[in-house]
C-alpha cells in the first residue's frame, strides 16, 4: 500500500489519519476556530490531521443556497490556516482551471463524488503533482474506480487516495456497502471513508440536503473494522445552524470522544492483520 506526503504529514496506512473540517468556509473566524481546536485534539491523540473546508459548494440543491466565499477569498483563508496553525489543508475543486490556482495554496486536492468521471478535471488535478483525494460517485461501483485511477496515473500522478461515501439507494437516500472499501483497497491506494456525507439524504429537505448525524459514529466504526485507512468527517461548532450540510456534520464538542473510539478500532484491526493480536 502506497504512502504519500500531504504537506507536513505522511499518510501511512499503518497510522490512523483524519481529514476534517466544516463543509464550507462560512467566515475566517469560523474555520480558524474549528481548525485550531481540531489541531489541539488530534495533537493530544497523536493523529495526523488534514484540515478540509470548501471555498465553493457548486452542487447545492437550491440556487439560493450559500455556496462559500469564492476561490480567491477561500484560498486566502485556507493559506492563513496552513501558515498560522502549521497543518496541511485540502479543498474541493469543481472546474479544471481551479486546480492550478488551488495548488498554489493547498496540500491536497479533492474531487467531488459527482465529478469523479470528469476527465479534464482529473487531468488538471493530476498535473499539479499534489495528492488527489477522489470521492467515489454515488452511482459507481468500487470496481468502476479503476478507470478513474487510470486517468490520474496516466496523467503522471500516483499520489491518490480513494474515498467511499455511499451509493444512491432509491430516492433521497444513500446506503454504504462496506465491501466497496475492501474492493478499492485492492487498487493499492489508501482508502478514506467519508462518514458524514454517507449519512446524507440528498435533496431530502426539498430545497436542501438532509441527513442524520446520529449514524456517523456507527458507520465510521464499521468502515474502520473492514479496513478503511483514514476517515473524512465534516465538523462544525453548531451544525444545526450551519450554512451547508448541517444535518450530517459532527458537533465539534463531540469529536474527541468519537476519535478515541476510532483509534482503538483502527489499532485492533491492524493488530489482527499483522497476526500479533491476542485475546
PDB file of C-alpha atoms in Angstrom:
ATOM      1  CA  UNK A   1       0.000   0.000   0.000  1.00  0.00           C
ATOM      2  CA  UNK A   2       1.431   3.368  -1.037  1.00  0.00           C
ATOM      3  CA  UNK A   3       2.278   6.118   1.416  1.00  0.00           C
ATOM      4  CA  UNK A   4       2.432   9.794   0.473  1.00  0.00           C
ATOM      5  CA  UNK A   5       3.289  13.192   1.835  1.00  0.00           C
ATOM      6  CA  UNK A   6       0.459  15.662   2.351  1.00  0.00           C
ATOM      7  CA  UNK A   7       2.080  18.862   3.485  1.00  0.00           C
ATOM      8  CA  UNK A   8       3.981  18.149   6.668  1.00  0.00           C
ATOM      9  CA  UNK A   9       2.386  14.760   7.389  1.00  0.00           C
ATOM     10  CA  UNK A  10       2.713  11.332   5.846  1.00  0.00           C
ATOM     11  CA  UNK A  11      -0.407   9.355   5.002  1.00  0.00           C
ATOM     12  CA  UNK A  12       0.622   5.868   6.058  1.00  0.00           C
ATOM     13  CA  UNK A  13      -1.945   3.088   6.155  1.00  0.00           C
ATOM     14  CA  UNK A  14      -0.474   1.783   9.404  1.00  0.00           C
ATOM     15  CA  UNK A  15      -1.438   5.033  11.158  1.00  0.00           C
ATOM     16  CA  UNK A  16      -4.964   6.398  11.585  1.00  0.00           C
ATOM     17  CA  UNK A  17      -5.300   9.660   9.628  1.00  0.00           C
ATOM     18  CA  UNK A  18      -8.098  12.214   9.846  1.00  0.00           C
ATOM     19  CA  UNK A  19      -9.392  14.653   7.227  1.00  0.00           C
ATOM     20  CA  UNK A  20     -11.861  17.027   8.872  1.00  0.00           C
ATOM     21  CA  UNK A  21     -13.353  20.497   8.992  1.00  0.00           C
ATOM     22  CA  UNK A  22     -16.536  22.434   8.205  1.00  0.00           C
ATOM     23  CA  UNK A  23     -18.320  21.637   4.954  1.00  0.00           C
ATOM     24  CA  UNK A  24     -17.855  25.157   3.613  1.00  0.00           C
ATOM     25  CA  UNK A  25     -15.971  28.241   4.719  1.00  0.00           C
ATOM     26  CA  UNK A  26     -18.586  30.433   6.392  1.00  0.00           C
ATOM     27  CA  UNK A  27     -16.125  33.011   7.716  1.00  0.00           C
ATOM     28  CA  UNK A  28     -12.445  33.299   8.528  1.00  0.00           C
ATOM     29  CA  UNK A  29     -13.154  33.289  12.253  1.00  0.00           C
ATOM     30  CA  UNK A  30     -15.328  30.170  11.972  1.00  0.00           C
ATOM     31  CA  UNK A  31     -12.802  27.986  10.203  1.00  0.00           C
ATOM     32  CA  UNK A  32      -9.852  29.257  12.233  1.00  0.00           C
ATOM     33  CA  UNK A  33     -11.666  28.296  15.437  1.00  0.00           C
ATOM     34  CA  UNK A  34     -12.527  24.807  14.195  1.00  0.00           C
ATOM     35  CA  UNK A  35      -9.062  24.230  12.745  1.00  0.00           C
ATOM     36  CA  UNK A  36      -7.317  25.345  15.937  1.00  0.00           C
ATOM     37  CA  UNK A  37      -9.493  23.135  18.122  1.00  0.00           C
ATOM     38  CA  UNK A  38      -9.089  20.159  15.793  1.00  0.00           C
ATOM     39  CA  UNK A  39      -5.316  20.628  15.792  1.00  0.00           C
ATOM     40  CA  UNK A  40      -5.357  20.622  19.588  1.00  0.00           C
ATOM     41  CA  UNK A  41      -7.471  17.463  19.809  1.00  0.00           C
ATOM     42  CA  UNK A  42      -5.578  15.496  17.160  1.00  0.00           C
ATOM     43  CA  UNK A  43      -2.267  16.604  18.649  1.00  0.00           C
ATOM     44  CA  UNK A  44      -3.236  15.213  22.049  1.00  0.00           C
ATOM     45  CA  UNK A  45      -4.367  11.946  20.432  1.00  0.00           C
ATOM     46  CA  UNK A  46      -1.371  11.657  18.110  1.00  0.00           C
ATOM     47  CA  UNK A  47      -3.476  11.674  14.929  1.00  0.00           C
ATOM     48  CA  UNK A  48      -2.082  13.025  11.633  1.00  0.00           C
ATOM     49  CA  UNK A  49      -4.618  15.705  10.672  1.00  0.00           C
ATOM     50  CA  UNK A  50      -5.529  17.397   7.381  1.00  0.00           C
ATOM     51  CA  UNK A  51      -7.931  20.332   7.561  1.00  0.00           C
ATOM     52  CA  UNK A  52     -10.724  20.430   4.983  1.00  0.00           C
ATOM     53  CA  UNK A  53     -13.182  23.121   4.012  1.00  0.00           C
ATOM     54  CA  UNK A  54     -14.585  24.251   0.664  1.00  0.00           C
ATOM     55  CA  UNK A  55     -14.300  27.699  -0.897  1.00  0.00           C
ATOM     56  CA  UNK A  56     -17.321  26.882  -3.074  1.00  0.00           C
ATOM     57  CA  UNK A  57     -20.066  24.279  -2.955  1.00  0.00           C
ATOM     58  CA  UNK A  58     -21.029  24.199  -6.616  1.00  0.00           C
ATOM     59  CA  UNK A  59     -23.586  21.406  -6.280  1.00  0.00           C
ATOM     60  CA  UNK A  60     -26.025  22.880  -3.746  1.00  0.00           C
ATOM     61  CA  UNK A  61     -29.636  21.733  -4.082  1.00  0.00           C
ATOM     62  CA  UNK A  62     -31.023  25.260  -4.444  1.00  0.00           C
ATOM     63  CA  UNK A  63     -29.666  28.175  -6.472  1.00  0.00           C
ATOM     64  CA  UNK A  64     -30.273  30.374  -3.437  1.00  0.00           C
ATOM     65  CA  UNK A  65     -28.238  28.200  -1.023  1.00  0.00           C
ATOM     66  CA  UNK A  66     -24.975  29.546   0.398  1.00  0.00           C
ATOM     67  CA  UNK A  67     -22.004  28.366  -1.684  1.00  0.00           C
ATOM     68  CA  UNK A  68     -18.985  29.874   0.060  1.00  0.00           C
ATOM     69  CA  UNK A  69     -16.694  32.907  -0.182  1.00  0.00           C
ATOM     70  CA  UNK A  70     -15.355  32.038  -3.630  1.00  0.00           C
ATOM     71  CA  UNK A  71     -11.962  30.840  -4.769  1.00  0.00           C
ATOM     72  CA  UNK A  72      -9.835  33.919  -4.075  1.00  0.00           C
ATOM     73  CA  UNK A  73     -11.099  34.678  -0.574  1.00  0.00           C
ATOM     74  CA  UNK A  74     -11.400  30.981   0.242  1.00  0.00           C
ATOM     75  CA  UNK A  75      -7.812  30.230  -0.691  1.00  0.00           C
ATOM     76  CA  UNK A  76      -6.619  33.250   1.291  1.00  0.00           C
ATOM     77  CA  UNK A  77      -8.316  31.866   4.384  1.00  0.00           C
ATOM     78  CA  UNK A  78      -7.002  28.341   3.820  1.00  0.00           C
ATOM     79  CA  UNK A  79      -3.485  29.723   3.426  1.00  0.00           C
ATOM     80  CA  UNK A  80      -3.849  31.525   6.752  1.00  0.00           C
ATOM     81  CA  UNK A  81      -4.871  28.261   8.435  1.00  0.00           C
ATOM     82  CA  UNK A  82      -1.913  26.470   6.876  1.00  0.00           C
ATOM     83  CA  UNK A  83       0.616  29.178   7.739  1.00  0.00           C
ATOM     84  CA  UNK A  84      -0.549  30.115  11.227  1.00  0.00           C
ATOM     85  CA  UNK A  85      -1.532  26.675  12.517  1.00  0.00           C
ATOM     86  CA  UNK A  86       1.031  24.607  10.620  1.00  0.00           C
ATOM     87  CA  UNK A  87      -1.436  21.994   9.405  1.00  0.00           C
ATOM     88  CA  UNK A  88      -1.953  20.730   5.838  1.00  0.00           C
ATOM     89  CA  UNK A  89      -5.155  21.742   4.060  1.00  0.00           C
ATOM     90  CA  UNK A  90      -7.362  20.242   1.358  1.00  0.00           C
ATOM     91  CA  UNK A  91     -10.257  21.668  -0.611  1.00  0.00           C
ATOM     92  CA  UNK A  92     -12.619  20.654  -3.412  1.00  0.00           C
ATOM     93  CA  UNK A  93     -12.230  21.777  -6.982  1.00  0.00           C
ATOM     94  CA  UNK A  94     -15.091  21.728  -9.469  1.00  0.00           C
ATOM     95  CA  UNK A  95     -13.556  23.033 -12.687  1.00  0.00           C
ATOM     96  CA  UNK A  96     -10.174  22.306 -14.323  1.00  0.00           C
ATOM     97  CA  UNK A  97      -8.911  25.899 -14.092  1.00  0.00           C
ATOM     98  CA  UNK A  98      -9.260  25.786 -10.294  1.00  0.00           C
ATOM     99  CA  UNK A  99      -6.630  23.062  -9.916  1.00  0.00           C
ATOM    100  CA  UNK A 100      -3.617  25.251 -10.655  1.00  0.00           C
ATOM    101  CA  UNK A 101      -4.908  28.111  -8.505  1.00  0.00           C
ATOM    102  CA  UNK A 102      -5.716  25.892  -5.537  1.00  0.00           C
ATOM    103  CA  UNK A 103      -2.408  24.010  -5.839  1.00  0.00           C
ATOM    104  CA  UNK A 104      -0.541  27.225  -5.008  1.00  0.00           C
ATOM    105  CA  UNK A 105      -2.064  27.065  -1.519  1.00  0.00           C
ATOM    106  CA  UNK A 106      -3.389  23.645  -0.559  1.00  0.00           C
ATOM    107  CA  UNK A 107      -1.516  20.402   0.100  1.00  0.00           C
ATOM    108  CA  UNK A 108      -4.089  18.076  -1.454  1.00  0.00           C
ATOM    109  CA  UNK A 109      -6.908  18.454  -3.966  1.00  0.00           C
ATOM    110  CA  UNK A 110     -10.279  16.770  -3.600  1.00  0.00           C
ATOM    111  CA  UNK A 111     -12.532  15.634  -6.441  1.00  0.00           C
ATOM    112  CA  UNK A 112     -16.240  15.713  -5.515  1.00  0.00           C
ATOM    113  CA  UNK A 113     -18.125  12.456  -5.979  1.00  0.00           C
ATOM    114  CA  UNK A 114     -20.439  13.780  -8.694  1.00  0.00           C
ATOM    115  CA  UNK A 115     -17.390  14.817 -10.730  1.00  0.00           C
ATOM    116  CA  UNK A 116     -15.098  11.813 -10.371  1.00  0.00           C
ATOM    117  CA  UNK A 117     -15.541  10.796 -14.014  1.00  0.00           C
ATOM    118  CA  UNK A 118     -14.804  14.271 -15.386  1.00  0.00           C
ATOM    119  CA  UNK A 119     -11.647  13.568 -17.352  1.00  0.00           C
ATOM    120  CA  UNK A 120     -10.445  17.161 -17.747  1.00  0.00           C
ATOM    121  CA  UNK A 121     -10.874  17.809 -14.023  1.00  0.00           C
ATOM    122  CA  UNK A 122      -8.917  14.675 -13.100  1.00  0.00           C
ATOM    123  CA  UNK A 123      -6.117  15.502 -15.525  1.00  0.00           C
ATOM    124  CA  UNK A 124      -5.845  19.066 -14.233  1.00  0.00           C
ATOM    125  CA  UNK A 125      -5.673  17.848 -10.635  1.00  0.00           C
ATOM    126  CA  UNK A 126      -3.120  15.176 -11.506  1.00  0.00           C
ATOM    127  CA  UNK A 127      -0.868  17.592 -13.345  1.00  0.00           C
ATOM    128  CA  UNK A 128      -0.397  19.725 -10.213  1.00  0.00           C
ATOM    129  CA  UNK A 129       1.576  16.846  -8.708  1.00  0.00           C
ATOM    130  CA  UNK A 130      -0.343  17.171  -5.449  1.00  0.00           C
ATOM    131  CA  UNK A 131      -2.051  14.196  -3.792  1.00  0.00           C
ATOM    132  CA  UNK A 132      -5.620  13.843  -5.051  1.00  0.00           C
ATOM    133  CA  UNK A 133      -8.444  12.532  -2.872  1.00  0.00           C
ATOM    134  CA  UNK A 134     -11.062  11.161  -5.272  1.00  0.00           C
ATOM    135  CA  UNK A 135     -14.537  10.543  -3.933  1.00  0.00           C
ATOM    136  CA  UNK A 136     -16.309   7.565  -5.464  1.00  0.00           C
ATOM    137  CA  UNK A 137     -19.525   8.673  -7.126  1.00  0.00           C
ATOM    138  CA  UNK A 138     -22.866   7.692  -5.650  1.00  0.00           C
ATOM    139  CA  UNK A 139     -23.649   5.971  -8.954  1.00  0.00           C
ATOM    140  CA  UNK A 140     -20.434   3.934  -9.355  1.00  0.00           C
ATOM    141  CA  UNK A 141     -19.353   0.561  -8.054  1.00  0.00           C
ATOM    142  CA  UNK A 142     -15.999   0.248  -6.332  1.00  0.00           C
ATOM    143  CA  UNK A 143     -14.582  -1.655  -9.309  1.00  0.00           C
ATOM    144  CA  UNK A 144     -15.518   1.233 -11.627  1.00  0.00           C
ATOM    145  CA  UNK A 145     -12.913   3.350  -9.846  1.00  0.00           C
ATOM    146  CA  UNK A 146     -10.212   1.532 -11.792  1.00  0.00           C
ATOM    147  CA  UNK A 147     -10.947   3.758 -14.792  1.00  0.00           C
ATOM    148  CA  UNK A 148     -10.867   6.866 -12.624  1.00  0.00           C
ATOM    149  CA  UNK A 149      -7.496   5.882 -11.180  1.00  0.00           C
ATOM    150  CA  UNK A 150      -6.078   5.223 -14.636  1.00  0.00           C
ATOM    151  CA  UNK A 151      -6.912   8.768 -15.769  1.00  0.00           C
ATOM    152  CA  UNK A 152      -4.852  10.191 -12.901  1.00  0.00           C
ATOM    153  CA  UNK A 153      -1.998   7.680 -13.212  1.00  0.00           C
ATOM    154  CA  UNK A 154      -1.660   8.242 -16.957  1.00  0.00           C
ATOM    155  CA  UNK A 155      -1.522  11.968 -16.295  1.00  0.00           C
ATOM    156  CA  UNK A 156       1.658  11.351 -14.310  1.00  0.00           C
ATOM    157  CA  UNK A 157       0.397  11.243 -10.739  1.00  0.00           C
ATOM    158  CA  UNK A 158       0.248   8.254  -8.399  1.00  0.00           C
ATOM    159  CA  UNK A 159      -0.422  10.248  -5.234  1.00  0.00           C
ATOM    160  CA  UNK A 160      -4.006   9.062  -4.974  1.00  0.00           C
ATOM    161  CA  UNK A 161      -6.485   8.485  -2.183  1.00  0.00           C
ATOM    162  CA  UNK A 162      -9.872   6.904  -2.820  1.00  0.00           C
ATOM    163  CA  UNK A 163     -12.895   7.926  -0.788  1.00  0.00           C
ATOM    164  CA  UNK A 164     -16.057   5.910  -0.133  1.00  0.00           C
ATOM    165  CA  UNK A 165     -19.202   7.974   0.588  1.00  0.00           C
ATOM    166  CA  UNK A 166     -22.150   5.678  -0.087  1.00  0.00           C
ATOM    167  CA  UNK A 167     -24.316   4.825  -3.085  1.00  0.00           C
ATOM    168  CA  UNK A 168     -27.700   6.079  -4.196  1.00  0.00           C
ATOM    169  CA  UNK A 169     -30.428   3.809  -2.840  1.00  0.00           C
ATOM    170  CA  UNK A 170     -33.775   4.862  -4.216  1.00  0.00           C
ATOM    171  CA  UNK A 171     -34.851   8.479  -3.870  1.00  0.00           C
ATOM    172  CA  UNK A 172     -33.225  10.815  -1.304  1.00  0.00           C
ATOM    173  CA  UNK A 173     -31.261   8.037   0.316  1.00  0.00           C
ATOM    174  CA  UNK A 174     -27.764   6.576   0.402  1.00  0.00           C
ATOM    175  CA  UNK A 175     -26.530   3.214   1.591  1.00  0.00           C
ATOM    176  CA  UNK A 176     -22.940   2.219   2.342  1.00  0.00           C
ATOM    177  CA  UNK A 177     -21.724  -1.107   1.023  1.00  0.00           C
ATOM    178  CA  UNK A 178     -18.694  -1.811   3.207  1.00  0.00           C
ATOM    179  CA  UNK A 179     -17.336  -4.248   0.638  1.00  0.00           C
ATOM    180  CA  UNK A 180     -16.571  -1.184  -1.509  1.00  0.00           C
ATOM    181  CA  UNK A 181     -13.772  -0.337   0.925  1.00  0.00           C
ATOM    182  CA  UNK A 182     -12.340  -3.825   0.567  1.00  0.00           C
ATOM    183  CA  UNK A 183     -12.556  -3.694  -3.227  1.00  0.00           C
ATOM    184  CA  UNK A 184     -10.927  -0.264  -3.508  1.00  0.00           C
ATOM    185  CA  UNK A 185      -8.061  -1.270  -1.224  1.00  0.00           C
ATOM    186  CA  UNK A 186      -7.132  -3.851  -3.870  1.00  0.00           C
ATOM    187  CA  UNK A 187      -6.007  -0.978  -6.117  1.00  0.00           C
ATOM    188  CA  UNK A 188      -3.108  -0.344  -3.744  1.00  0.00           C
ATOM    189  CA  UNK A 189      -4.052   3.177  -2.672  1.00  0.00           C
ATOM    190  CA  UNK A 190      -5.216   4.384   0.764  1.00  0.00           C
ATOM    191  CA  UNK A 191      -8.988   4.315   1.191  1.00  0.00           C
ATOM    192  CA  UNK A 192     -10.757   7.048   3.106  1.00  0.00           C
ATOM    193  CA  UNK A 193     -14.271   6.679   4.485  1.00  0.00           C
ATOM    194  CA  UNK A 194     -16.425   9.797   4.397  1.00  0.00           C
ATOM    195  CA  UNK A 195     -18.634   9.135   7.404  1.00  0.00           C
ATOM    196  CA  UNK A 196     -20.613  12.374   7.258  1.00  0.00           C
ATOM    197  CA  UNK A 197     -21.621  12.572   3.588  1.00  0.00           C
ATOM    198  CA  UNK A 198     -22.561   8.894   3.823  1.00  0.00           C
ATOM    199  CA  UNK A 199     -25.483   9.796   6.114  1.00  0.00           C
ATOM    200  CA  UNK A 200     -26.889  12.458   3.795  1.00  0.00           C
ATOM    201  CA  UNK A 201     -30.406  12.458   2.451  1.00  0.00           C
ATOM    202  CA  UNK A 202     -29.698  14.127  -0.914  1.00  0.00           C
ATOM    203  CA  UNK A 203     -32.383  16.711  -1.596  1.00  0.00           C
ATOM    204  CA  UNK A 204     -34.245  15.240   1.350  1.00  0.00           C
ATOM    205  CA  UNK A 205     -35.387  18.613   2.643  1.00  0.00           C
ATOM    206  CA  UNK A 206     -36.773  19.569  -0.791  1.00  0.00           C
ATOM    207  CA  UNK A 207     -34.666  22.736  -1.138  1.00  0.00           C
ATOM    208  CA  UNK A 208     -31.646  21.398   0.738  1.00  0.00           C
ATOM    209  CA  UNK A 209     -29.948  18.123   1.596  1.00  0.00           C
ATOM    210  CA  UNK A 210     -30.991  16.350   4.772  1.00  0.00           C
ATOM    211  CA  UNK A 211     -29.129  13.804   6.837  1.00  0.00           C
ATOM    212  CA  UNK A 212     -28.849  12.003  10.137  1.00  0.00           C
ATOM    213  CA  UNK A 213     -25.673  12.604  12.116  1.00  0.00           C
ATOM    214  CA  UNK A 214     -26.554  10.006  14.752  1.00  0.00           C
ATOM    215  CA  UNK A 215     -25.379   7.331  12.307  1.00  0.00           C
ATOM    216  CA  UNK A 216     -21.947   8.876  11.662  1.00  0.00           C
ATOM    217  CA  UNK A 217     -20.142   7.175  14.529  1.00  0.00           C
ATOM    218  CA  UNK A 218     -21.641   3.761  13.751  1.00  0.00           C
ATOM    219  CA  UNK A 219     -20.731   3.845  10.068  1.00  0.00           C
ATOM    220  CA  UNK A 220     -17.227   5.098  10.847  1.00  0.00           C
ATOM    221  CA  UNK A 221     -16.675   2.208  13.251  1.00  0.00           C
ATOM    222  CA  UNK A 222     -17.887  -0.282  10.643  1.00  0.00           C
ATOM    223  CA  UNK A 223     -15.629   1.218   7.965  1.00  0.00           C
ATOM    224  CA  UNK A 224     -12.576   1.029  10.188  1.00  0.00           C
ATOM    225  CA  UNK A 225     -13.475  -2.541  11.118  1.00  0.00           C
ATOM    226  CA  UNK A 226     -13.321  -3.629   7.459  1.00  0.00           C
ATOM    227  CA  UNK A 227     -10.029  -1.833   6.876  1.00  0.00           C
ATOM    228  CA  UNK A 228     -10.537   1.843   5.981  1.00  0.00           C
ATOM    229  CA  UNK A 229      -7.198   3.631   6.233  1.00  0.00           C
ATOM    230  CA  UNK A 230      -8.474   7.106   7.129  1.00  0.00           C
ATOM    231  CA  UNK A 231     -11.657   8.965   7.979  1.00  0.00           C
ATOM    232  CA  UNK A 232     -13.214  12.087   6.500  1.00  0.00           C
ATOM    233  CA  UNK A 233     -15.515  13.941   8.878  1.00  0.00           C
ATOM    234  CA  UNK A 234     -17.214  17.276   8.459  1.00  0.00           C
ATOM    235  CA  UNK A 235     -17.144  19.085  11.792  1.00  0.00           C
ATOM    236  CA  UNK A 236     -18.920  22.243  12.902  1.00  0.00           C
ATOM    237  CA  UNK A 237     -19.296  24.093  16.184  1.00  0.00           C
ATOM    238  CA  UNK A 238     -23.057  24.473  15.684  1.00  0.00           C
ATOM    239  CA  UNK A 239     -24.227  22.095  12.917  1.00  0.00           C
ATOM    240  CA  UNK A 240     -27.907  22.902  13.403  1.00  0.00           C
ATOM    241  CA  UNK A 241     -27.209  26.434  12.216  1.00  0.00           C
ATOM    242  CA  UNK A 242     -24.593  25.612   9.581  1.00  0.00           C
ATOM    243  CA  UNK A 243     -24.938  27.094   6.103  1.00  0.00           C
ATOM    244  CA  UNK A 244     -24.288  23.745   4.381  1.00  0.00           C
ATOM    245  CA  UNK A 245     -24.633  20.065   5.330  1.00  0.00           C
ATOM    246  CA  UNK A 246     -25.694  20.812   8.887  1.00  0.00           C
ATOM    247  CA  UNK A 247     -27.829  17.667   9.395  1.00  0.00           C
ATOM    248  CA  UNK A 248     -24.886  15.316   8.838  1.00  0.00           C
ATOM    249  CA  UNK A 249     -21.972  17.234  10.367  1.00  0.00           C
ATOM    250  CA  UNK A 250     -20.437  16.212  13.686  1.00  0.00           C
ATOM    251  CA  UNK A 251     -20.541  18.651  16.600  1.00  0.00           C
ATOM    252  CA  UNK A 252     -17.082  19.958  17.443  1.00  0.00           C
ATOM    253  CA  UNK A 253     -17.528  19.306  21.152  1.00  0.00           C
ATOM    254  CA  UNK A 254     -18.307  15.619  20.481  1.00  0.00           C
ATOM    255  CA  UNK A 255     -15.436  14.789  18.145  1.00  0.00           C
ATOM    256  CA  UNK A 256     -12.758  13.953  20.731  1.00  0.00           C
ATOM    257  CA  UNK A 257     -14.779  11.145  22.321  1.00  0.00           C
ATOM    258  CA  UNK A 258     -15.513   9.676  18.889  1.00  0.00           C
ATOM    259  CA  UNK A 259     -11.883   9.808  17.813  1.00  0.00           C
ATOM    260  CA  UNK A 260     -10.733   7.887  20.881  1.00  0.00           C
ATOM    261  CA  UNK A 261     -13.089   5.054  19.906  1.00  0.00           C
ATOM    262  CA  UNK A 262     -11.996   5.165  16.265  1.00  0.00           C
ATOM    263  CA  UNK A 263      -8.312   4.887  17.195  1.00  0.00           C
ATOM    264  CA  UNK A 264      -8.969   1.765  19.265  1.00  0.00           C
ATOM    265  CA  UNK A 265     -10.795   0.057  16.402  1.00  0.00           C
ATOM    266  CA  UNK A 266      -8.150   1.060  13.860  1.00  0.00           C
ATOM    267  CA  UNK A 267      -5.332  -0.306  16.022  1.00  0.00           C
ATOM    268  CA  UNK A 268      -7.188  -3.536  16.792  1.00  0.00           C
ATOM    269  CA  UNK A 269      -7.777  -4.232  13.096  1.00  0.00           C
ATOM    270  CA  UNK A 270      -4.139  -3.554  12.228  1.00  0.00           C
ATOM    271  CA  UNK A 271      -3.025  -5.887  15.012  1.00  0.00           C
ATOM    272  CA  UNK A 272      -5.288  -8.652  13.713  1.00  0.00           C
ATOM    273  CA  UNK A 273      -3.979  -8.150  10.180  1.00  0.00           C
ATOM    274  CA  UNK A 274      -0.392  -8.393  11.371  1.00  0.00           C
ATOM    275  CA  UNK A 275      -1.187 -11.597  13.324  1.00  0.00           C
ATOM    276  CA  UNK A 276       0.047 -10.030  16.531  1.00  0.00           C
ATOM    277  CA  UNK A 277      -3.320  -9.628  18.206  1.00  0.00           C
ATOM    278  CA  UNK A 278      -4.011 -11.898  21.161  1.00  0.00           C
ATOM    279  CA  UNK A 279      -7.153 -12.244  23.214  1.00  0.00           C
TER     280      UNK A 279
END
